[in-house]
Amino acid sequence: MEHNNSNIMRSSRQQQIALITGSSSGIGFETSLHLARNGIYTYATMRNPSKSKEILDNAGKDNLPLKIQRLDITDTESISEAVDKIISEKNRIDIVVNNAGYSLLGPLEQLQLDEIKEEFETNFFGTIKLIQNVLPIMRRQGYGRIINISSLAGRIGLPLSSAYVSSKFALEGLVESLRYEVQPYGIHVSLIEPGVIKTNFINNMKLGKNVITSNNNNDDSNNSPYVEIIQKRISAFKPRFEKGSSAGEVADVVLEAVTSDNPKARYLVGEDALKMMEKRKNTTDEEFAKLVMNSVLGRDSSS
Ligand SMILES: NC(=O)c1ccc[n+]([C@@H]2O[C@H](COP(=O)([O-])OP(=O)(O)OC[C@H]3O[C@@H](n4cnc5c(N)ncnc54)[C@H](OP(=O)(O)O)[C@@H]3O)[C@@H](O)[C@H]2O)c1
């Protein structure tokens, strides 16, 4: 097996090299610093390096092994440039954290196909491109950890989130299949499934351009039937995110996945995610649909 023949397998004394996408904010920001604090040489990548001041200030204070690299996950060239740069500097990549992502919001009927494709370019196809770039390197090394930030929304459907949810379901299917292909070469692929996490995620959420959020006329035939649910869902976001778990909790779990000898296929993060998946096991689809609606529309989940 290639894995056994490799003469550059990772020695336990060698410093590990990580590449993280979307490090300018939230989960990517915290995870980059956390890995670096734990001695991993971390390339904190971002599409816009002018957003790097805060992470560099944090890393500088503790003299952490962290470097900024430009990487736009929707730009194939910037992905291969980032990977080539790391290889030219460090000659290996042990860890990749696919984190960059955002949510497109709106009823499917009012979303444009191009908007849904854009969502998939970032949350799904970009991840594929990066994985395809690093797999030959990791196979040669006989070692690699590929961590993918999915979501509770990678396990359950949510109203007005069909584009986001389907991009994360696609990611789940990709990882579940890829695991079998690469495990013989010492490469472990895992999914991280956070519930609600307090980050810039809601500010960065995109509302579909054709989504109607209010009805202004008395002519019923021109009114959107989705306005009420959109308004309820949007007004429930803020209180839900204020109660969310911290990005640091996700970073802890990423570190667990990269340091474990036998990383799990999936890691749920946050009380809300754990509770929801526990309920999913013990309810019918119909019962579960009521729980989902109560939860995302901000109603009492026990009602
Ligand atoms: N927050 C939650 O409740 C939650 C729950 C479950 C899963 N997640 C997942 O966690 C991941 C991180 O989200 P977050 O909560 O940390 O949100 P966030 O604070 O909005 O961070 C998103 C990051 O992705 C980056 N990004 C977006 N498009 C990109 C592109 N084309 N190329 C490179 N980077 C890009 C953003 O960069 P810019 O600063 O340039 O925009 C930002 O750094 C996402 O995959 C999200 O789906 C979040």
mmCIF file of C-alpha atoms and ligand atoms in Angstrom:
data_model
loop_
_atom_site.group_PDB
_atom_site.id
_atom_site.type_symbol
_atom_site.label_atom_id
_atom_site.label_comp_id
_atom_site.label_asym_id
_atom_site.label_seq_id
_atom_site.Cartn_x
_atom_site.Cartn_y
_atom_site.Cartn_z
ATOM 1 C CA MET A 1 0.000 0.000 0.000
ATOM 2 C CA GLU A 2 1.269 3.474 -0.877
ATOM 3 C CA HIS A 3 0.725 4.548 2.740
ATOM 4 C CA ASN A 4 3.226 1.938 4.012
ATOM 5 C CA ASN A 5 5.795 2.590 1.282
ATOM 6 C CA SER A 6 5.916 6.328 1.874
ATOM 7 C CA ASN A 7 9.279 7.566 3.109
ATOM 8 C CA ILE A 8 7.911 10.963 4.117
ATOM 9 C CA MET A 9 5.197 9.869 6.543
ATOM 10 C CA ARG A 10 4.762 12.328 9.381
ATOM 11 C CA SER A 11 7.125 11.864 12.272
ATOM 12 C CA SER A 12 5.556 12.706 15.627
ATOM 13 C CA ARG A 13 8.260 15.343 16.253
ATOM 14 C CA GLN A 14 7.594 17.202 13.001
ATOM 15 C CA GLN A 15 5.569 20.423 13.244
ATOM 16 C CA GLN A 16 2.223 20.002 11.508
ATOM 17 C CA ILE A 17 1.170 22.388 8.756
ATOM 18 C CA ALA A 18 -2.466 23.499 8.446
ATOM 19 C CA LEU A 19 -4.445 25.439 5.839
ATOM 20 C CA ILE A 20 -7.767 26.966 6.940
ATOM 21 C CA THR A 21 -10.227 28.750 4.654
ATOM 22 C CA GLY A 22 -12.350 31.748 5.666
ATOM 23 C CA SER A 23 -10.051 32.829 8.528
ATOM 24 C CA SER A 24 -11.093 36.491 8.442
ATOM 25 C CA SER A 25 -13.939 35.934 10.898
ATOM 26 C CA GLY A 26 -15.940 33.590 13.127
ATOM 27 C CA ILE A 27 -15.111 29.897 13.190
ATOM 28 C CA GLY A 28 -12.169 30.176 10.761
ATOM 29 C CA PHE A 29 -10.640 33.015 12.778
ATOM 30 C CA GLU A 30 -10.889 31.160 16.117
ATOM 31 C CA THR A 31 -9.801 27.825 14.654
ATOM 32 C CA SER A 32 -6.705 29.330 13.019
ATOM 33 C CA LEU A 33 -5.575 30.881 16.312
ATOM 34 C CA HIS A 34 -6.427 27.743 18.303
ATOM 35 C CA LEU A 35 -4.427 25.419 16.055
ATOM 36 C CA ALA A 36 -1.500 27.867 16.076
ATOM 37 C CA ARG A 37 -1.673 28.077 19.901
ATOM 38 C CA ASN A 38 -1.369 24.316 19.937
ATOM 39 C CA GLY A 39 1.878 24.394 17.990
ATOM 40 C CA ILE A 40 0.483 23.785 14.502
ATOM 41 C CA TYR A 41 1.983 26.043 11.805
ATOM 42 C CA THR A 42 -1.198 27.612 10.445
ATOM 43 C CA TYR A 43 -1.848 29.268 7.122
ATOM 44 C CA ALA A 44 -4.906 31.395 7.914
ATOM 45 C CA THR A 45 -6.309 31.972 4.439
ATOM 46 C CA MET A 46 -8.863 34.586 3.433
ATOM 47 C CA ARG A 47 -10.187 35.998 0.187
ATOM 48 C CA ASN A 48 -9.431 39.522 1.309
ATOM 49 C CA PRO A 49 -6.130 39.757 3.247
ATOM 50 C CA SER A 50 -6.881 43.395 4.162
ATOM 51 C CA LYS A 51 -9.084 41.794 6.862
ATOM 52 C CA SER A 52 -6.052 40.181 8.521
ATOM 53 C CA LYS A 53 -5.139 42.890 11.066
ATOM 54 C CA GLU A 54 -7.072 41.428 14.024
ATOM 55 C CA ILE A 55 -5.858 37.860 13.593
ATOM 56 C CA LEU A 56 -2.274 39.038 13.058
ATOM 57 C CA ASP A 57 -2.459 41.235 16.180
ATOM 58 C CA ASN A 58 -3.678 38.231 18.194
ATOM 59 C CA ALA A 59 -1.038 35.909 16.749
ATOM 60 C CA GLY A 60 1.696 38.531 17.191
ATOM 61 C CA LYS A 61 0.984 38.981 20.930
ATOM 62 C CA ASP A 62 1.800 35.328 21.622
ATOM 63 C CA ASN A 63 4.303 34.893 18.823
ATOM 64 C CA LEU A 64 2.150 32.177 17.253
ATOM 65 C CA PRO A 65 3.167 30.226 14.136
ATOM 66 C CA LEU A 66 0.493 31.793 11.905
ATOM 67 C CA LYS A 67 0.778 33.245 8.429
ATOM 68 C CA ILE A 68 -1.802 34.892 6.149
ATOM 69 C CA GLN A 69 -2.352 33.606 2.624
ATOM 70 C CA ARG A 70 -4.914 34.818 0.090
ATOM 71 C CA LEU A 71 -7.407 32.154 -0.956
ATOM 72 C CA ASP A 72 -10.815 32.749 -2.525
ATOM 73 C CA ILE A 73 -12.565 29.388 -2.505
ATOM 74 C CA THR A 74 -14.491 30.262 -5.682
ATOM 75 C CA ASP A 75 -11.274 31.012 -7.600
ATOM 76 C CA THR A 76 -9.471 27.849 -8.789
ATOM 77 C CA GLU A 77 -6.223 29.731 -9.447
ATOM 78 C CA SER A 78 -6.072 31.224 -5.973
ATOM 79 C CA ILE A 79 -6.587 27.732 -4.489
ATOM 80 C CA SER A 80 -3.659 26.225 -6.413
ATOM 81 C CA GLU A 81 -1.489 29.304 -5.755
ATOM 82 C CA ALA A 82 -2.088 28.964 -2.004
ATOM 83 C CA VAL A 83 -1.340 25.229 -2.013
ATOM 84 C CA ASP A 84 1.811 25.712 -4.158
ATOM 85 C CA LYS A 85 3.023 28.494 -1.860
ATOM 86 C CA ILE A 86 2.667 26.324 1.244
ATOM 87 C CA ILE A 87 4.431 23.412 -0.453
ATOM 88 C CA SER A 88 7.268 25.691 -1.584
ATOM 89 C CA GLU A 89 7.675 26.986 1.989
ATOM 90 C CA LYS A 90 6.959 23.892 4.090
ATOM 91 C CA ASN A 91 6.977 20.964 1.677
ATOM 92 C CA ARG A 92 3.864 19.422 3.258
ATOM 93 C CA ILE A 93 0.249 20.058 4.237
ATOM 94 C CA ASP A 94 -1.030 17.912 7.112
ATOM 95 C CA ILE A 95 -4.359 19.563 7.847
ATOM 96 C CA VAL A 96 -6.983 21.315 5.746
ATOM 97 C CA VAL A 97 -10.038 22.920 7.342
ATOM 98 C CA ASN A 98 -12.747 23.682 4.784
ATOM 99 C CA ASN A 99 -14.603 26.416 6.596
ATOM 100 C CA ALA A 100 -15.454 29.290 4.187
ATOM 101 C CA GLY A 101 -19.186 29.510 3.651
ATOM 102 C CA TYR A 102 -22.370 31.546 3.838
ATOM 103 C CA SER A 103 -26.102 31.061 3.738
ATOM 104 C CA LEU A 104 -28.491 32.096 0.975
ATOM 105 C CA LEU A 105 -31.948 32.712 2.366
ATOM 106 C CA GLY A 106 -35.323 32.641 0.686
ATOM 107 C CA PRO A 107 -38.158 30.378 -0.469
ATOM 108 C CA LEU A 108 -36.958 28.177 -3.330
ATOM 109 C CA GLU A 109 -39.664 29.578 -5.613
ATOM 110 C CA GLN A 110 -38.123 33.057 -5.360
ATOM 111 C CA LEU A 111 -34.425 32.130 -5.598
ATOM 112 C CA GLN A 112 -32.564 32.522 -8.884
ATOM 113 C CA LEU A 113 -30.689 29.496 -10.169
ATOM 114 C CA ASP A 114 -27.518 31.621 -10.430
ATOM 115 C CA GLU A 115 -27.766 32.521 -6.746
ATOM 116 C CA ILE A 116 -28.071 28.847 -5.825
ATOM 117 C CA LYS A 117 -25.094 28.010 -8.065
ATOM 118 C CA GLU A 118 -23.051 30.731 -6.322
ATOM 119 C CA GLU A 119 -23.968 29.208 -2.961
ATOM 120 C CA PHE A 120 -22.740 25.815 -4.159
ATOM 121 C CA GLU A 121 -19.560 27.348 -5.654
ATOM 122 C CA THR A 122 -18.562 28.557 -2.180
ATOM 123 C CA ASN A 123 -19.961 25.888 0.138
ATOM 124 C CA PHE A 124 -19.447 22.812 -2.037
ATOM 125 C CA PHE A 125 -17.495 23.061 -5.327
ATOM 126 C CA GLY A 126 -14.753 25.220 -3.771
ATOM 127 C CA THR A 127 -14.268 22.566 -1.106
ATOM 128 C CA ILE A 128 -13.988 19.904 -3.813
ATOM 129 C CA LYS A 129 -11.359 21.959 -5.665
ATOM 130 C CA LEU A 130 -9.240 22.399 -2.536
ATOM 131 C CA ILE A 131 -9.550 18.724 -1.569
ATOM 132 C CA GLN A 132 -8.497 17.685 -5.095
ATOM 133 C CA ASN A 133 -5.449 19.974 -4.817
ATOM 134 C CA VAL A 134 -4.246 18.544 -1.507
ATOM 135 C CA LEU A 135 -5.062 14.846 -1.929
ATOM 136 C CA PRO A 136 -2.006 14.008 -4.092
ATOM 137 C CA ILE A 137 0.185 15.767 -1.500
ATOM 138 C CA MET A 138 -1.425 13.972 1.429
ATOM 139 C CA ARG A 139 -1.238 10.600 -0.341
ATOM 140 C CA ARG A 140 2.480 11.137 -0.981
ATOM 141 C CA GLN A 141 2.931 12.031 2.687
ATOM 142 C CA GLY A 142 0.862 9.013 3.754
ATOM 143 C CA TYR A 143 -0.856 11.378 6.165
ATOM 144 C CA GLY A 144 -3.608 13.989 6.156
ATOM 145 C CA ARG A 145 -6.587 15.380 8.021
ATOM 146 C CA ILE A 146 -9.372 17.091 6.070
ATOM 147 C CA ILE A 147 -11.921 18.747 8.323
ATOM 148 C CA ASN A 148 -15.105 20.067 6.765
ATOM 149 C CA ILE A 149 -17.316 22.574 8.534
ATOM 150 C CA SER A 150 -20.782 21.334 7.695
ATOM 151 C CA SER A 151 -23.725 22.214 9.936
ATOM 152 C CA LEU A 152 -26.726 20.835 11.756
ATOM 153 C CA ALA A 153 -28.268 22.037 8.481
ATOM 154 C CA GLY A 154 -26.266 19.245 6.829
ATOM 155 C CA ARG A 155 -28.488 16.754 8.656
ATOM 156 C CA ILE A 156 -31.948 18.381 8.720
ATOM 157 C CA GLY A 157 -33.987 20.552 6.367
ATOM 158 C CA LEU A 158 -34.976 24.113 7.366
ATOM 159 C CA PRO A 159 -37.614 26.408 5.855
ATOM 160 C CA LEU A 160 -36.247 29.172 3.570
ATOM 161 C CA SER A 161 -32.803 27.562 3.675
ATOM 162 C CA SER A 162 -33.143 25.002 0.880
ATOM 163 C CA ALA A 163 -30.087 26.329 -0.994
ATOM 164 C CA TYR A 164 -27.838 26.392 2.088
ATOM 165 C CA VAL A 165 -29.166 23.101 3.452
ATOM 166 C CA SER A 166 -28.717 21.303 0.126
ATOM 167 C CA SER A 167 -25.128 22.601 -0.186
ATOM 168 C CA LYS A 168 -24.368 21.148 3.267
ATOM 169 C CA PHE A 169 -26.221 17.869 2.547
ATOM 170 C CA ALA A 170 -24.076 17.602 -0.608
ATOM 171 C CA LEU A 171 -20.949 18.154 1.490
ATOM 172 C CA GLU A 172 -22.047 15.409 3.906
ATOM 173 C CA GLY A 173 -22.506 12.919 1.041
ATOM 174 C CA LEU A 174 -19.165 13.897 -0.467
ATOM 175 C CA VAL A 175 -17.259 13.383 2.789
ATOM 176 C CA GLU A 176 -19.054 10.173 3.701
ATOM 177 C CA SER A 177 -18.012 8.696 0.338
ATOM 178 C CA LEU A 178 -14.502 10.193 0.177
ATOM 179 C CA ARG A 179 -13.575 8.673 3.552
ATOM 180 C CA TYR A 180 -13.560 5.181 2.054
ATOM 181 C CA GLU A 181 -11.316 6.216 -0.837
ATOM 182 C CA VAL A 182 -8.550 7.907 1.136
ATOM 183 C CA GLN A 183 -8.404 6.136 4.504
ATOM 184 C CA PRO A 184 -6.018 3.457 3.110
ATOM 185 C CA TYR A 185 -3.499 6.281 2.487
ATOM 186 C CA GLY A 186 -3.536 7.583 6.056
ATOM 187 C CA ILE A 187 -5.953 10.414 5.255
ATOM 188 C CA HIS A 188 -8.910 10.997 7.575
ATOM 189 C CA VAL A 189 -11.856 13.121 6.502
ATOM 190 C CA SER A 190 -14.347 14.441 9.074
ATOM 191 C CA LEU A 191 -17.449 16.595 9.258
ATOM 192 C CA ILE A 192 -18.057 19.190 11.970
ATOM 193 C CA GLU A 193 -21.745 19.923 12.482
ATOM 194 C CA PRO A 194 -22.294 23.049 14.575
ATOM 195 C CA GLY A 195 -25.686 24.256 15.714
ATOM 196 C CA VAL A 196 -26.108 28.010 16.017
ATOM 197 C CA ILE A 197 -22.737 29.744 16.564
ATOM 198 C CA LYS A 198 -22.342 33.406 17.446
ATOM 199 C CA THR A 199 -20.287 34.766 14.511
ATOM 200 C CA ASN A 200 -20.816 37.182 11.611
ATOM 201 C CA PHE A 201 -22.851 34.457 9.910
ATOM 202 C CA ILE A 202 -26.206 36.275 10.125
ATOM 203 C CA ASN A 203 -24.694 39.567 8.936
ATOM 204 C CA ASN A 204 -23.122 37.756 5.981
ATOM 205 C CA MET A 205 -26.321 35.874 5.132
ATOM 206 C CA LYS A 206 -27.594 36.735 1.619
ATOM 207 C CA LEU A 207 -31.259 37.258 0.940
ATOM 208 C CA GLY A 208 -32.195 36.182 -2.609
ATOM 209 C CA LYS A 209 -32.564 39.230 -4.910
ATOM 210 C CA ASN A 210 -36.149 38.351 -5.843
ATOM 211 C CA VAL A 211 -37.258 37.456 -2.345
ATOM 212 C CA ILE A 212 -40.296 39.478 -1.308
ATOM 213 C CA THR A 213 -40.203 40.416 2.352
ATOM 214 C CA SER A 214 -43.375 42.509 2.544
ATOM 215 C CA ASN A 215 -46.688 42.798 0.703
ATOM 216 C CA ASN A 216 -47.677 46.377 -0.048
ATOM 217 C CA ASN A 217 -50.762 46.118 -2.134
ATOM 218 C CA ASN A 218 -54.316 45.006 -1.656
ATOM 219 C CA ASP A 219 -54.352 42.896 -4.769
ATOM 220 C CA ASP A 220 -54.036 39.347 -3.398
ATOM 221 C CA SER A 221 -52.960 37.954 -6.753
ATOM 222 C CA ASN A 222 -49.698 39.981 -6.550
ATOM 223 C CA ASN A 223 -48.995 39.192 -2.929
ATOM 224 C CA SER A 224 -46.259 36.757 -1.999
ATOM 225 C CA PRO A 225 -47.514 33.821 0.069
ATOM 226 C CA TYR A 226 -44.146 33.544 1.843
ATOM 227 C CA VAL A 227 -44.009 36.959 3.490
ATOM 228 C CA GLU A 228 -45.271 35.870 6.901
ATOM 229 C CA ILE A 229 -42.841 32.977 7.285
ATOM 230 C CA ILE A 230 -39.939 35.130 6.002
ATOM 231 C CA GLN A 231 -40.667 37.867 8.504
ATOM 232 C CA LYS A 232 -40.968 35.374 11.367
ATOM 233 C CA ARG A 233 -37.784 33.559 10.397
ATOM 234 C CA ILE A 234 -35.774 36.770 10.033
ATOM 235 C CA SER A 235 -36.962 38.203 13.341
ATOM 236 C CA ALA A 236 -36.179 34.894 15.099
ATOM 237 C CA PHE A 237 -32.562 34.923 13.848
ATOM 238 C CA LYS A 238 -31.158 37.564 16.188
ATOM 239 C CA PRO A 239 -32.325 36.036 19.504
ATOM 240 C CA ARG A 240 -31.267 32.568 18.318
ATOM 241 C CA PHE A 241 -27.777 33.772 17.404
ATOM 242 C CA GLU A 242 -27.402 35.727 20.629
ATOM 243 C CA LYS A 243 -27.961 32.458 22.505
ATOM 244 C CA GLY A 244 -25.596 30.580 20.172
ATOM 245 C CA SER A 245 -22.464 28.704 21.158
ATOM 246 C CA SER A 246 -19.064 30.347 20.716
ATOM 247 C CA ALA A 247 -16.762 29.886 17.728
ATOM 248 C CA GLY A 248 -14.159 28.735 20.286
ATOM 249 C CA GLU A 249 -16.270 25.623 20.959
ATOM 250 C CA VAL A 250 -16.059 24.707 17.295
ATOM 251 C CA ALA A 251 -12.300 25.370 17.304
ATOM 252 C CA ASP A 252 -11.903 22.951 20.264
ATOM 253 C CA VAL A 253 -13.690 20.226 18.334
ATOM 254 C CA VAL A 254 -11.606 20.847 15.205
ATOM 255 C CA LEU A 255 -8.465 20.447 17.335
ATOM 256 C CA GLU A 256 -9.883 17.196 18.754
ATOM 257 C CA ALA A 257 -10.486 15.902 15.212
ATOM 258 C CA VAL A 258 -6.982 16.774 14.035
ATOM 259 C CA THR A 259 -5.182 15.363 17.082
ATOM 260 C CA SER A 260 -7.186 12.157 17.574
ATOM 261 C CA ASP A 261 -5.592 8.907 16.347
ATOM 262 C CA ASN A 262 -9.026 7.807 15.155
ATOM 263 C CA PRO A 263 -11.032 10.857 14.169
ATOM 264 C CA LYS A 264 -14.780 10.395 13.968
ATOM 265 C CA ALA A 265 -16.730 10.833 10.754
ATOM 266 C CA ARG A 266 -18.975 13.445 12.397
ATOM 267 C CA TYR A 267 -18.764 15.821 15.346
ATOM 268 C CA LEU A 268 -21.871 17.703 16.473
ATOM 269 C CA VAL A 269 -21.095 20.999 18.253
ATOM 270 C CA GLY A 270 -23.376 22.870 20.671
ATOM 271 C CA GLU A 271 -26.203 21.870 23.007
ATOM 272 C CA ASP A 272 -28.822 22.859 20.409
ATOM 273 C CA ALA A 273 -27.328 20.571 17.746
ATOM 274 C CA LEU A 274 -26.985 17.647 20.160
ATOM 275 C CA LYS A 275 -30.571 18.048 21.421
ATOM 276 C CA MET A 276 -32.016 18.383 17.925
ATOM 277 C CA MET A 277 -30.271 15.235 16.647
ATOM 278 C CA GLU A 278 -31.346 13.324 19.745
ATOM 279 C CA LYS A 279 -34.948 14.353 19.056
ATOM 280 C CA ARG A 280 -34.542 13.392 15.390
ATOM 281 C CA LYS A 281 -33.757 9.803 16.451
ATOM 282 C CA ASN A 282 -36.941 9.461 18.460
ATOM 283 C CA THR A 283 -39.560 11.227 16.357
ATOM 284 C CA THR A 284 -41.461 10.605 13.150
ATOM 285 C CA ASP A 285 -40.876 12.978 10.200
ATOM 286 C CA GLU A 286 -44.187 14.699 11.022
ATOM 287 C CA GLU A 287 -43.363 15.179 14.726
ATOM 288 C CA PHE A 288 -39.895 16.403 13.845
ATOM 289 C CA ALA A 289 -41.249 18.926 11.306
ATOM 290 C CA LYS A 290 -43.250 20.565 14.130
ATOM 291 C CA LEU A 291 -40.119 20.811 16.285
ATOM 292 C CA VAL A 292 -38.163 22.389 13.439
ATOM 293 C CA MET A 293 -40.850 24.995 12.748
ATOM 294 C CA ASN A 294 -41.116 25.856 16.447
ATOM 295 C CA SER A 295 -37.377 26.132 16.762
ATOM 296 C CA VAL A 296 -36.598 28.257 13.684
ATOM 297 C CA LEU A 297 -39.618 30.517 14.010
ATOM 298 C CA GLY A 298 -38.732 31.272 17.617
ATOM 299 C CA ARG A 299 -41.705 29.547 19.235
ATOM 300 C CA ASP A 300 -41.421 27.600 22.470
ATOM 301 C CA SER A 301 -39.880 24.271 21.369
ATOM 302 C CA SER A 302 -42.046 22.384 23.875
ATOM 303 C CA SER A 303 -45.299 23.629 22.342
HETATM 304 N N1 LIG B 1 -22.505 30.521 12.596
HETATM 305 C C1 LIG B 1 -23.292 29.470 12.569
HETATM 306 O O1 LIG B 1 -24.360 29.417 13.231
HETATM 307 C C2 LIG B 1 -22.894 28.251 11.773
HETATM 308 C C3 LIG B 1 -23.540 27.039 12.064
HETATM 309 C C4 LIG B 1 -23.201 25.904 11.348
HETATM 310 C C5 LIG B 1 -22.226 25.963 10.376
HETATM 311 N N2 LIG B 1 -21.615 27.137 10.088
HETATM 312 C C6 LIG B 1 -20.594 27.148 9.026
HETATM 313 O O2 LIG B 1 -19.376 27.626 9.547
HETATM 314 C C7 LIG B 1 -18.585 28.176 8.495
HETATM 315 C C8 LIG B 1 -18.022 29.507 8.939
HETATM 316 O O3 LIG B 1 -19.072 30.417 9.202
HETATM 317 P P1 LIG B 1 -19.051 31.451 10.409
HETATM 318 O O4 LIG B 1 -20.181 31.130 11.297
HETATM 319 O O5 LIG B 1 -17.693 31.566 10.974
HETATM 320 O O6 LIG B 1 -19.490 32.776 9.609
HETATM 321 P P2 LIG B 1 -18.712 34.123 9.240
HETATM 322 O O7 LIG B 1 -18.259 34.791 10.477
HETATM 323 O O8 LIG B 1 -19.630 34.818 8.312
HETATM 324 O O9 LIG B 1 -17.417 33.613 8.463
HETATM 325 C C9 LIG B 1 -17.485 33.128 7.143
HETATM 326 C C10 LIG B 1 -16.091 33.146 6.546
HETATM 327 O O10 LIG B 1 -16.160 32.597 5.208
HETATM 328 C C11 LIG B 1 -15.454 33.487 4.368
HETATM 329 N N3 LIG B 1 -15.838 33.370 2.967
HETATM 330 C C12 LIG B 1 -17.049 33.546 2.384
HETATM 331 N N4 LIG B 1 -16.954 33.369 1.052
HETATM 332 C C13 LIG B 1 -15.644 33.079 0.799
HETATM 333 C C14 LIG B 1 -14.903 32.801 -0.380
HETATM 334 N N5 LIG B 1 -15.463 32.821 -1.596
HETATM 335 N N6 LIG B 1 -13.581 32.518 -0.271
HETATM 336 C C15 LIG B 1 -12.976 32.523 0.936
HETATM 337 N N7 LIG B 1 -13.620 32.809 2.078
HETATM 338 C C16 LIG B 1 -14.938 33.090 2.004
HETATM 339 C C17 LIG B 1 -15.756 34.875 4.929
HETATM 340 O O11 LIG B 1 -14.852 35.814 4.391
HETATM 341 P P3 LIG B 1 -15.189 37.404 4.247
HETATM 342 O O12 LIG B 1 -14.835 38.017 5.585
HETATM 343 O O13 LIG B 1 -14.307 37.856 3.145
HETATM 344 O O14 LIG B 1 -16.655 37.510 3.930
HETATM 345 C C18 LIG B 1 -15.541 34.571 6.408
HETATM 346 O O15 LIG B 1 -14.169 34.521 6.712
HETATM 347 C C19 LIG B 1 -19.498 28.233 7.269
HETATM 348 O O16 LIG B 1 -19.185 27.161 6.407
HETATM 349 C C20 LIG B 1 -20.896 28.052 7.855
HETATM 350 O O17 LIG B 1 -21.774 27.443 6.942
HETATM 351 C C21 LIG B 1 -21.919 28.297 10.771
#
